[in-house]
């Protein structure tokens, strides 16, 4: 909390002239070492969250996801396939692109963590999207994903916003679209989010996936998962 100089024993008269205070006048007592903040944060998560059921590589990703939302109970809702992190990491090391449903997911990827200067693609701003969405009678997120159909093979797909995009991705697989290395299907919301993620877990057919059951999800959690997969350094 802020500690004004007056609270530290410095007498400031009530009739003192108005002036601009500097940081020497008002200070906040807080930790300023970034590395130590991360260390303590991850230590707290590992102490408070139940990570026992996760393999070591998945647990590292889960810690990052919890860090992004501040909720240690998120661990209980995470569903995954055993090979999802290993497959996604191998794909990124081999230069595979990351295909995102939302600009916020793409923007959240820390580029310096990417092992092969991987492309991070989101097509929402493509001028073809509005007309394609009308033609498909679906959302712009679906249209944007459709434009990435020919980039799916071996890619890492990250859906953190639109349940419609995750539903459509599964439909694309049913239509024999190329298969990605891994799907991070973590859309957020009250309409379709839980259902789309359940559909992902039930789809099978060898799709490696990571998801959060229920309504929770979103761009920050999805980008955090991507960053953890991209580099093992916690």
Coordinates of C-alpha atoms in Angstrom, one line a residue:
X1 CA 0.0 0.0 0.0
X2 CA 1.0 3.6 -0.4
X3 CA 2.9 5.2 2.5
X4 CA 2.8 9.0 2.4
X5 CA 5.7 10.9 4.0
X6 CA 3.3 12.1 6.7
X7 CA 2.7 8.5 7.7
X8 CA 6.5 8.1 8.0
X9 CA 6.9 10.8 10.5
X10 CA 7.4 13.7 8.1
X11 CA 5.4 16.8 9.2
X12 CA 3.4 18.3 6.2
X13 CA 1.5 21.4 7.3
X14 CA -2.1 21.6 6.3
X15 CA -1.5 25.1 4.8
X16 CA 1.5 23.9 2.8
X17 CA 1.5 25.2 -0.8
X18 CA 0.2 22.8 -3.5
X19 CA 2.9 21.1 -5.4
X20 CA 3.6 18.0 -7.4
X21 CA 4.8 15.1 -5.3
X22 CA 7.7 12.9 -6.5
X23 CA 8.2 9.2 -5.8
X24 CA 10.4 10.3 -2.8
X25 CA 7.2 11.8 -1.3
X26 CA 4.9 8.8 -1.9
X27 CA 6.3 5.3 -2.1
X28 CA 4.8 1.8 -2.6
X29 CA 6.3 -1.1 -0.8
X30 CA 6.5 -3.9 -3.4
X31 CA 8.8 -6.4 -4.9
X32 CA 10.7 -5.0 -7.8
X33 CA 12.8 -7.9 -9.0
X34 CA 11.0 -9.4 -12.0
X35 CA 12.8 -12.8 -11.8
X36 CA 12.0 -13.1 -8.1
X37 CA 8.4 -12.2 -8.8
X38 CA 8.1 -15.0 -11.3
X39 CA 10.0 -17.4 -9.0
X40 CA 7.6 -16.8 -6.1
X41 CA 4.6 -16.9 -8.3
X42 CA 5.4 -20.2 -9.8
X43 CA 6.4 -21.6 -6.4
X44 CA 3.1 -20.5 -4.9
X45 CA 1.2 -22.1 -7.8
X46 CA 3.1 -25.4 -7.4
X47 CA 2.5 -25.3 -3.6
X48 CA -1.3 -24.6 -3.9
X49 CA -2.4 -26.3 -7.1
X50 CA -3.0 -30.0 -7.3
X51 CA -0.7 -31.0 -10.2
X52 CA -0.2 -34.6 -9.2
X53 CA -2.1 -36.1 -12.1
X54 CA -0.1 -34.3 -14.8
X55 CA 3.0 -35.5 -16.5
X56 CA 6.0 -33.1 -15.9
X57 CA 5.7 -31.4 -19.3
X58 CA 1.9 -30.9 -19.0
X59 CA 2.3 -29.7 -15.4
X60 CA 4.7 -26.9 -16.6
X61 CA 2.1 -25.7 -19.1
X62 CA -0.7 -25.9 -16.4
X63 CA 1.4 -23.7 -14.1
X64 CA 1.6 -21.1 -16.8
X65 CA -2.1 -21.2 -17.5
X66 CA -2.8 -20.8 -13.8
X67 CA -0.4 -17.9 -13.6
X68 CA -2.4 -16.2 -16.4
X69 CA -5.7 -16.3 -14.6
X70 CA -4.7 -16.4 -10.9
X71 CA -7.0 -19.4 -10.1
X72 CA -5.2 -22.5 -8.8
X73 CA -8.5 -24.6 -9.1
X74 CA -8.1 -24.3 -12.9
X75 CA -6.0 -27.5 -12.7
X76 CA -9.1 -29.6 -11.9
X77 CA -10.8 -28.6 -15.2
X78 CA -7.9 -29.2 -17.5
X79 CA -8.2 -32.1 -19.9
X80 CA -5.4 -33.3 -22.2
X81 CA -3.9 -36.1 -24.2
X82 CA -0.6 -37.5 -22.9
X83 CA 1.4 -36.5 -26.0
X84 CA 0.0 -33.0 -26.6
X85 CA 2.9 -31.0 -25.2
X86 CA 5.6 -33.2 -26.7
X87 CA 4.0 -33.2 -30.1
X88 CA 3.4 -29.5 -30.1
X89 CA 7.0 -28.8 -29.0
X90 CA 8.4 -31.0 -31.7
X91 CA 6.3 -29.3 -34.2
X92 CA 7.4 -25.8 -33.2
X93 CA 11.1 -26.9 -33.2
X94 CA 10.6 -28.2 -36.7
X95 CA 9.2 -24.7 -37.8
X96 CA 5.5 -25.3 -37.7
X97 CA 3.2 -22.3 -37.6
X98 CA 0.8 -21.3 -34.8
X99 CA -2.7 -20.8 -36.1
X100 CA -4.9 -18.6 -33.8
X101 CA -8.6 -17.8 -33.8
X102 CA -8.1 -14.3 -32.1
X103 CA -5.7 -11.4 -32.5
X104 CA -5.3 -11.4 -28.7
X105 CA -4.1 -14.9 -28.7
X106 CA -1.6 -14.2 -31.4
X107 CA -0.5 -11.0 -29.7
X108 CA 0.1 -12.9 -26.4
X109 CA 2.7 -15.1 -27.9
X110 CA 6.2 -14.2 -26.7
X111 CA 8.1 -14.3 -29.9
X112 CA 11.5 -14.7 -28.3
X113 CA 10.3 -18.0 -26.8
X114 CA 9.6 -19.5 -30.2
X115 CA 12.3 -22.1 -31.1
X116 CA 12.3 -21.5 -34.9
X117 CA 11.0 -18.0 -35.4
X118 CA 7.6 -19.6 -36.1
X119 CA 4.8 -17.9 -37.9
X120 CA 2.0 -16.8 -35.7
X121 CA -1.1 -16.4 -37.9
X122 CA -4.6 -15.0 -37.3
X123 CA -6.7 -14.1 -40.3
X124 CA -9.5 -12.1 -38.7
X125 CA -8.2 -8.9 -40.3
X126 CA -8.1 -10.4 -43.8
X127 CA -10.4 -8.4 -46.1
X128 CA -12.0 -11.7 -47.4
X129 CA -13.3 -12.6 -44.0
X130 CA -16.6 -10.6 -43.8
X131 CA -17.9 -11.9 -47.2
X132 CA -16.8 -15.4 -46.5
X133 CA -18.6 -15.3 -43.1
X134 CA -21.8 -14.3 -44.9
X135 CA -21.4 -17.0 -47.5
X136 CA -20.8 -19.6 -44.8
X137 CA -23.6 -18.2 -42.6
X138 CA -21.2 -18.4 -39.7
X139 CA -19.0 -16.2 -37.6
X140 CA -16.0 -14.2 -38.7
X141 CA -13.8 -16.4 -36.5
X142 CA -15.0 -19.5 -38.5
X143 CA -14.3 -17.7 -41.8
X144 CA -10.8 -16.7 -40.6
X145 CA -10.0 -20.3 -39.6
X146 CA -11.3 -21.5 -43.0
X147 CA -8.7 -19.3 -44.7
X148 CA -6.0 -21.3 -42.8
X149 CA -7.2 -24.7 -44.0
X150 CA -4.2 -25.3 -46.2
X151 CA -1.8 -24.5 -43.2
X152 CA -3.3 -27.0 -40.8
X153 CA -1.0 -29.9 -41.6
X154 CA 1.4 -30.3 -38.7
X155 CA 0.6 -26.9 -37.2
X156 CA -0.2 -25.9 -33.6
X157 CA -3.8 -24.6 -33.5
X158 CA -4.7 -22.3 -30.7
X159 CA -8.4 -21.4 -30.2
X160 CA -8.8 -19.1 -27.2
X161 CA -11.9 -17.0 -28.0
X162 CA -14.5 -18.4 -30.3
X163 CA -16.3 -21.7 -29.6
X164 CA -17.6 -21.6 -33.2
X165 CA -14.0 -21.8 -34.4
X166 CA -13.4 -24.9 -32.4
X167 CA -16.7 -26.5 -33.6
X168 CA -15.7 -25.7 -37.2
X169 CA -12.2 -27.1 -36.7
X170 CA -13.7 -30.4 -35.8
X171 CA -16.0 -30.2 -38.8
X172 CA -13.0 -29.6 -41.0
X173 CA -11.4 -32.8 -39.6
X174 CA -14.6 -34.7 -40.5
X175 CA -14.2 -33.3 -44.0
X176 CA -10.7 -34.7 -44.2
X177 CA -8.8 -31.5 -43.6
X178 CA -5.1 -31.9 -42.8
X179 CA -4.4 -32.7 -39.2
X180 CA -2.4 -30.4 -37.0
X181 CA 0.2 -31.6 -34.5
X182 CA -1.8 -30.3 -31.6
X183 CA -4.9 -28.3 -30.7
X184 CA -5.1 -26.0 -27.8
X185 CA -8.9 -25.6 -27.6
X186 CA -9.6 -23.2 -24.8
X187 CA -12.4 -20.8 -25.9
X188 CA -14.2 -18.8 -23.2
X189 CA -17.9 -18.0 -22.9
X190 CA -21.4 -18.8 -21.9
X191 CA -22.7 -20.0 -25.3
X192 CA -21.0 -23.0 -26.8
X193 CA -17.7 -22.8 -25.0
X194 CA -18.2 -25.8 -22.7
X195 CA -19.9 -27.8 -25.5
X196 CA -17.2 -27.1 -28.0
X197 CA -14.5 -28.3 -25.6
X198 CA -16.5 -31.4 -24.7
X199 CA -16.8 -32.1 -28.4
X200 CA -13.0 -31.8 -28.7
X201 CA -12.4 -34.3 -25.9
X202 CA -14.8 -36.7 -27.4
X203 CA -13.6 -36.4 -31.0
X204 CA -10.7 -38.8 -30.8
X205 CA -9.2 -39.8 -34.2
X206 CA -5.7 -39.3 -32.8
X207 CA -6.0 -35.5 -32.3
X208 CA -3.6 -34.3 -29.5
X209 CA -5.4 -31.6 -27.5
X210 CA -5.3 -29.5 -24.4
X211 CA -8.4 -27.8 -23.1
X212 CA -10.2 -26.4 -20.0
X213 CA -13.6 -27.9 -19.3
X214 CA -16.5 -25.6 -18.8
X215 CA -16.9 -21.9 -19.4
X216 CA -13.4 -20.8 -18.4
X217 CA -10.7 -20.1 -21.0
X218 CA -9.7 -17.1 -23.1
X219 CA -6.9 -15.5 -24.9
X220 CA -4.6 -15.0 -21.9
X221 CA -4.7 -18.6 -20.7
X222 CA -4.3 -19.9 -24.3
X223 CA -1.3 -17.6 -25.0
X224 CA 0.2 -18.7 -21.7
X225 CA -0.1 -22.3 -22.7
X226 CA 1.5 -21.6 -26.1
X227 CA 4.4 -19.7 -24.4
X228 CA 5.0 -22.6 -22.0
X229 CA 5.0 -25.1 -24.8
X230 CA 7.3 -22.9 -26.9
X231 CA 10.1 -22.9 -24.3
X232 CA 10.7 -25.3 -21.4
X233 CA 12.3 -22.4 -19.4
X234 CA 9.8 -21.5 -16.7

